[in-house]
mmCIF file of C-alpha atoms and ligand atoms in Angstrom:
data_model
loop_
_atom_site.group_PDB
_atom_site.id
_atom_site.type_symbol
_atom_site.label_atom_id
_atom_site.label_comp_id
_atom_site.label_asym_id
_atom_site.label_seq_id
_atom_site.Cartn_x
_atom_site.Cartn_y
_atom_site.Cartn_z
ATOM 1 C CA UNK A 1 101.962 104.388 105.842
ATOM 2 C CA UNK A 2 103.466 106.121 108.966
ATOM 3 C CA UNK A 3 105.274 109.843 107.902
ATOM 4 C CA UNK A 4 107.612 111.484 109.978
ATOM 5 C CA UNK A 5 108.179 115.334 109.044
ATOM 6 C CA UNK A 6 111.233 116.864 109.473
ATOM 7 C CA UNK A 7 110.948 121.116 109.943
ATOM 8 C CA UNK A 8 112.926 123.678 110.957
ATOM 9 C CA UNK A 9 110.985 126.833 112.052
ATOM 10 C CA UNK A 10 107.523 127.985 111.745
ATOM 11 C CA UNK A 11 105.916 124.869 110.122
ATOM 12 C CA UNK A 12 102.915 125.881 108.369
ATOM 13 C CA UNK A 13 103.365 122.889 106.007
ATOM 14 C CA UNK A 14 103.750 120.291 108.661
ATOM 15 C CA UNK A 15 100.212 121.836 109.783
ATOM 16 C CA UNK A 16 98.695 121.333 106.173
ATOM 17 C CA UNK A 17 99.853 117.751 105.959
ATOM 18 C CA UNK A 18 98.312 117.095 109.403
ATOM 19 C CA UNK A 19 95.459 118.288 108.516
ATOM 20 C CA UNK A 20 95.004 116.392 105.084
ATOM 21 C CA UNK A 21 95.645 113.509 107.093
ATOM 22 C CA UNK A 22 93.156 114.241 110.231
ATOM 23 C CA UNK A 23 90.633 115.099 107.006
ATOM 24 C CA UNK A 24 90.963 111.771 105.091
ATOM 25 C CA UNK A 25 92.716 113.717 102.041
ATOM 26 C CA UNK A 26 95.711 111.352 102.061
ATOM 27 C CA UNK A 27 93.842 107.602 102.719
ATOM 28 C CA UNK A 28 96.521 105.015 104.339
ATOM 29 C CA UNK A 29 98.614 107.722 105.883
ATOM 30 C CA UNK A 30 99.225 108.922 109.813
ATOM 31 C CA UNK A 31 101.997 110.952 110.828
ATOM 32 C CA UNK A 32 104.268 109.037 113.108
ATOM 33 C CA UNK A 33 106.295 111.825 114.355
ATOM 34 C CA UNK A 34 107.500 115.804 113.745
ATOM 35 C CA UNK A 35 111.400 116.077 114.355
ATOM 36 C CA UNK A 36 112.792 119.547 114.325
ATOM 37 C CA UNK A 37 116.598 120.070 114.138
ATOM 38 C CA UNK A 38 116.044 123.361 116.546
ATOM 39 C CA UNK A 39 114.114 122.564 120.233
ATOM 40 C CA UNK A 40 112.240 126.053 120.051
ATOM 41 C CA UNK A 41 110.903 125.970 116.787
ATOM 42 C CA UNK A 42 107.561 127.706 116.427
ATOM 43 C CA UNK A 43 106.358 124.390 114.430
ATOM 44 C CA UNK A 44 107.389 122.459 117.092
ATOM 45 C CA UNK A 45 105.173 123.380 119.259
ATOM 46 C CA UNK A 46 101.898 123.361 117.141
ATOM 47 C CA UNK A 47 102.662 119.723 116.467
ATOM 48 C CA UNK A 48 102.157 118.741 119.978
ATOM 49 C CA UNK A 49 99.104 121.382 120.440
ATOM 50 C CA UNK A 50 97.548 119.218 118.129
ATOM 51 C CA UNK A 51 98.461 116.318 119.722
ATOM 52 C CA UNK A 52 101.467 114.787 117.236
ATOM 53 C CA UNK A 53 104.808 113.121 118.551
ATOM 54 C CA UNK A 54 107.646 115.778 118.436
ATOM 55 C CA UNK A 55 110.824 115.690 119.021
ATOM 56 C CA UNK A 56 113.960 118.292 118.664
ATOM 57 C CA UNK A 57 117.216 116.527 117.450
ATOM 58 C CA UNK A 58 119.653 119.201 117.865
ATOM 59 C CA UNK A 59 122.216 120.110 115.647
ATOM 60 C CA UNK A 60 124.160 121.899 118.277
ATOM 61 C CA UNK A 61 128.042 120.293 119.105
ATOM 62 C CA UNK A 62 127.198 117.141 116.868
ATOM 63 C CA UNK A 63 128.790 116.876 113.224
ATOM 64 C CA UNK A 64 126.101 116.693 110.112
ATOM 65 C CA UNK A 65 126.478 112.732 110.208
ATOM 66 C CA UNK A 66 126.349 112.164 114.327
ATOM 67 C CA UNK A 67 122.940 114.613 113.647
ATOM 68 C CA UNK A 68 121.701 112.711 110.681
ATOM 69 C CA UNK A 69 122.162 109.464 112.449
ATOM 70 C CA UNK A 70 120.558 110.505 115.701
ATOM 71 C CA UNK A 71 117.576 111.403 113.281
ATOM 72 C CA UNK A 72 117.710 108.043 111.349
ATOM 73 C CA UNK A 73 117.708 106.339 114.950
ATOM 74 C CA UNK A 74 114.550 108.223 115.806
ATOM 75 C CA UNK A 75 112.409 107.571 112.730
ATOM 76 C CA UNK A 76 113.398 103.600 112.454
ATOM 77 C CA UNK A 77 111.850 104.321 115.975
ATOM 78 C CA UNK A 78 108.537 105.236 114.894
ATOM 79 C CA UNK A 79 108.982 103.134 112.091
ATOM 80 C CA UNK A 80 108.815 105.939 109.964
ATOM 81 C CA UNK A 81 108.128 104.505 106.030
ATOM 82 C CA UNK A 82 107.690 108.309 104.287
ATOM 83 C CA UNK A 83 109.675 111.149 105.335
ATOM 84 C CA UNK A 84 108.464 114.611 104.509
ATOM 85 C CA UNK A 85 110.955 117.856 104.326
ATOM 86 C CA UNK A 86 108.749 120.657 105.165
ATOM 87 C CA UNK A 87 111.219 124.155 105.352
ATOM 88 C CA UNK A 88 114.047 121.410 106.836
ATOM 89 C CA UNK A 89 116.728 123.963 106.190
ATOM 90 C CA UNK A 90 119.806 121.701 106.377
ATOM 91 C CA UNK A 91 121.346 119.427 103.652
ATOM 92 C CA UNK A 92 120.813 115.686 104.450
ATOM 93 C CA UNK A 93 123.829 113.335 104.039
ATOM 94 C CA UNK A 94 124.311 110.950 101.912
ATOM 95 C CA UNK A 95 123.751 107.963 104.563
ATOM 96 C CA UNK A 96 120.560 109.604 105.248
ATOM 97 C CA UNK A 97 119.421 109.770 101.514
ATOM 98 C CA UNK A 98 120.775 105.718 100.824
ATOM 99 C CA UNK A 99 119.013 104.947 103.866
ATOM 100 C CA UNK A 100 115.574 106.185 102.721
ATOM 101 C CA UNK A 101 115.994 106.085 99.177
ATOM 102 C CA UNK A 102 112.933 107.043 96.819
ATOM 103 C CA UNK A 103 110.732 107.432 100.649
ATOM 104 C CA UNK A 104 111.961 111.472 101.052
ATOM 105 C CA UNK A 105 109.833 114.088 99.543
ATOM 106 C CA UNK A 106 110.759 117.814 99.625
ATOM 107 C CA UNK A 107 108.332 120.858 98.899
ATOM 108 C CA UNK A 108 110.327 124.159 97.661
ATOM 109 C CA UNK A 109 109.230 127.184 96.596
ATOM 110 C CA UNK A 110 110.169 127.872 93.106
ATOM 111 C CA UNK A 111 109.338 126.205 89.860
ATOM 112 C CA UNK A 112 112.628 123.574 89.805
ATOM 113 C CA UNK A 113 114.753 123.349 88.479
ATOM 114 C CA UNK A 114 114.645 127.260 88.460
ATOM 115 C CA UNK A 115 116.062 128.667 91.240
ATOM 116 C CA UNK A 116 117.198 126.073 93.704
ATOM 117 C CA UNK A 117 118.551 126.800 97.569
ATOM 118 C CA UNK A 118 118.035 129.067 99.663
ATOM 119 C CA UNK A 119 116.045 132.452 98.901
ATOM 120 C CA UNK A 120 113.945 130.972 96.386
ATOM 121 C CA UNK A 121 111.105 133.805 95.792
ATOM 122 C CA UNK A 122 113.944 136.743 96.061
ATOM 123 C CA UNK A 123 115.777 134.775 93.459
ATOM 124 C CA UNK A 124 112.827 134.837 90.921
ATOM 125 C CA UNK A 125 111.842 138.365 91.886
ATOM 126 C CA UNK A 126 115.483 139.519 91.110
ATOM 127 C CA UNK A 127 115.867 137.675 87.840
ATOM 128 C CA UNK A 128 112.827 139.259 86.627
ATOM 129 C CA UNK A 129 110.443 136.092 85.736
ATOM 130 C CA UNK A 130 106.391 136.605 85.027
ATOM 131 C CA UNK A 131 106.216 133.013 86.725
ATOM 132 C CA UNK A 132 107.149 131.368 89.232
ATOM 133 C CA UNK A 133 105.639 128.603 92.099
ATOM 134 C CA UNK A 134 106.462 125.696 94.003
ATOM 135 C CA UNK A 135 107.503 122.484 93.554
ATOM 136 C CA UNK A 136 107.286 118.726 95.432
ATOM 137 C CA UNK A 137 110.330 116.451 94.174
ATOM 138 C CA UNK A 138 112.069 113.123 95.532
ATOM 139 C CA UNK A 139 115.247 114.208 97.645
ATOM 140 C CA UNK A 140 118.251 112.770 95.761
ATOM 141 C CA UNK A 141 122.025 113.816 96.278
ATOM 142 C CA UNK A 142 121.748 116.632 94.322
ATOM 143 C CA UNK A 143 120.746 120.293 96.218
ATOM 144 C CA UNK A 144 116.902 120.902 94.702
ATOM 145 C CA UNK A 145 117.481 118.386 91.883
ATOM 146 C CA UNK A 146 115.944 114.904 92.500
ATOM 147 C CA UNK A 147 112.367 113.515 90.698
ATOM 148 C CA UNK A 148 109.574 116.261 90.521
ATOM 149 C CA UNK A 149 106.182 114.577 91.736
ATOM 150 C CA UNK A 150 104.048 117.534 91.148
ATOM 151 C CA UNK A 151 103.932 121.612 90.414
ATOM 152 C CA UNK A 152 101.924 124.757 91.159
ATOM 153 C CA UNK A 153 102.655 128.009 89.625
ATOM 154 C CA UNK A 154 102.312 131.206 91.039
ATOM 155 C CA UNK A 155 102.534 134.823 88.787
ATOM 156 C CA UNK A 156 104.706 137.259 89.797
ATOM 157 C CA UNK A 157 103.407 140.809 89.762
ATOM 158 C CA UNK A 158 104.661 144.328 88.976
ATOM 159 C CA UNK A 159 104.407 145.789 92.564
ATOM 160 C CA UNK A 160 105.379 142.020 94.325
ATOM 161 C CA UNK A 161 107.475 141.842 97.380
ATOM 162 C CA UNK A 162 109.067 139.007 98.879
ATOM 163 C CA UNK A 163 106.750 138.264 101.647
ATOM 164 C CA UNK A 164 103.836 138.971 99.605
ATOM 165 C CA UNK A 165 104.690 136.902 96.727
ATOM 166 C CA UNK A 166 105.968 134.171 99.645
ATOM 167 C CA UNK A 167 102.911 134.168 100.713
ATOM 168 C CA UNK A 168 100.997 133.671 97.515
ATOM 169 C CA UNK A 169 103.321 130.661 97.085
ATOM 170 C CA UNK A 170 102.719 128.996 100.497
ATOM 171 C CA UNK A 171 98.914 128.992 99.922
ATOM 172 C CA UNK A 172 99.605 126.736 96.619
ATOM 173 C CA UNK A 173 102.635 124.966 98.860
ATOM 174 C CA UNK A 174 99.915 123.618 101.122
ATOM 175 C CA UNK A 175 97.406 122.129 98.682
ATOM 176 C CA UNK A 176 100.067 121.073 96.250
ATOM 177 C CA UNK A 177 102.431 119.028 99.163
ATOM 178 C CA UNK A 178 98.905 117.590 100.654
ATOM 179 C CA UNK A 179 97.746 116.148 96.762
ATOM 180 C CA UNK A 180 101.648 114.812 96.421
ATOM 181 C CA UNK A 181 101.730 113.121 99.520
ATOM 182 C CA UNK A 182 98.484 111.010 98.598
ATOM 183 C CA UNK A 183 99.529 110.382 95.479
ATOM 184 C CA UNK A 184 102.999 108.594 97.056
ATOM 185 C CA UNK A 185 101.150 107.283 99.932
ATOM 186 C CA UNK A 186 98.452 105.905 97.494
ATOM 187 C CA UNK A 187 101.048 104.227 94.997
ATOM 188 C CA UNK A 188 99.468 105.588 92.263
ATOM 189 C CA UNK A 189 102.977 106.491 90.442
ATOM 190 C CA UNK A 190 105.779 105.130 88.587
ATOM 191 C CA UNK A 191 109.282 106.619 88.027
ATOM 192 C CA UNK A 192 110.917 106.479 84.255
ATOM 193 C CA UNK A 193 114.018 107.726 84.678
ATOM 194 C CA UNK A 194 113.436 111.387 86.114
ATOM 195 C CA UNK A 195 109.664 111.328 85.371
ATOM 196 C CA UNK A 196 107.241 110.481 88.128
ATOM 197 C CA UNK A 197 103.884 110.099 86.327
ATOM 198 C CA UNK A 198 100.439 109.486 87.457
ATOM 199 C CA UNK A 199 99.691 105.204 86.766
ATOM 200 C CA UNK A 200 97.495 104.184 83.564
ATOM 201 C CA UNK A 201 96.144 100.951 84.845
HETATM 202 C C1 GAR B 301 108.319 127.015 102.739
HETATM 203 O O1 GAR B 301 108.062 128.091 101.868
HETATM 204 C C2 GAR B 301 109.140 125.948 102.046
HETATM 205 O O2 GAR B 301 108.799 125.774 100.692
HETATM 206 C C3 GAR B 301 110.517 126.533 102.187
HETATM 207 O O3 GAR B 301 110.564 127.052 103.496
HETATM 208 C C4 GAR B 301 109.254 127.435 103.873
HETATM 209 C C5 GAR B 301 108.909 126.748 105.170
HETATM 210 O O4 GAR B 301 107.692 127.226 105.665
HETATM 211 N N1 GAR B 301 111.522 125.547 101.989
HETATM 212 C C6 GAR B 301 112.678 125.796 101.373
HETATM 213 O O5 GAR B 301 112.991 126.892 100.973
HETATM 214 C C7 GAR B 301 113.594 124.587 101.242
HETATM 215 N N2 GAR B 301 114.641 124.869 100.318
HETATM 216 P P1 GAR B 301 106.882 126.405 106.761
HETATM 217 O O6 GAR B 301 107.887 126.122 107.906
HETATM 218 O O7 GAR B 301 105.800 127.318 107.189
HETATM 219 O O8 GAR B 301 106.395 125.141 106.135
#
């Protein structure tokens, strides 16, 4: 199954699923391509150090859907089957989302459906929960809100900040996006309604 990522800045989960992938964790999968939406990037860059296909699509003077189809163009391209948000920070039309339907996986930080968009660690820090984590779901129309694969959570402590509690979260954000990935790659789900489960048989 051929994965194309899709990041935005520094891309420290793009590097985790490349290197579940160059370590056999997810069997059946290669990563076809890394598209950013900004040509400098940081992630960028340490996708082709390691040797990946990359490519900037930039958002500058084109409209969301001229953008969205330019990236649509480039992973039929690489014959992308699996797309992977990995800190993507822009909202995907809804041509994009019919055109990979059920094949678009996001990883956020936050236990959804608490605390959707942007912000997500401030927004549990402010609102005082003991709990909080990250979450892999299916992209759907909705902002945060489409099938959740799989969970991690993360406490919150007395004397957290943002960056330190961010960072707590983006240790379980790597293992947790690397195990859901295999799992989707693998086929070894089905979808009820909103619940992905693992198969029996
Ligand atoms: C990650 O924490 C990811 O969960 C978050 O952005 C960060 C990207 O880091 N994504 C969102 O907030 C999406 N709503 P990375 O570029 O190092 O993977």
């Amino acid at each position: 199954m051929k994965i194309g990522i899709l990041i935005s800045g520094r891309g420290s989960n793009m590097l985790a699923l490349a290197d579940a992938v160059s370590e056999g964790r997810i069997p059946g999968a290669e990563i076809a391509v890394v598209i950013s939406d900004h040509a400098n990037a940081p992630g960028l860059a340490l996708a082709a150090e390691r040797g990946l296909t990359t490519l900037a699509v930039e958002r500058q003077g084109r409209t969301r859907i001229e953008h969205d189809r330019e990236t649509i163009a480039a992973l039929h391209e690489q014959r992308v089957d699996l797309i992977c948000l990995a800190g993507y920070m822009r909202l995907l039309s809804a041509e994009f989302i019919e055109t990979f339907r059920h094949r678009i996986l996001n990883i956020h930080p936050s236990l959804l459906p608490s605390f959707p968009g942007l912000d997500a660690q401030r927004q549990a820090i402010e609102y005082g929960v003991k709990w909080t984590g990250c979450t892999v779901h299916f992209v759907d129309e909705t902002l945060d809100g489409g099938p959740i694969i799989a969970q991690s959570p993360v406490p919150i402590r007395d004397d957290d900040t943002v960056e330190t509690l961010s960072s707590r979260i983006l240790i379980e954000e790597h293992k947790l996006y690397a195990a859901a990935v295999a799992l989707i790659v693998g086929n070894g789900y089905e979808i009820t309604g909103r619940r992905v489960r693992g198969k029996t048989t």
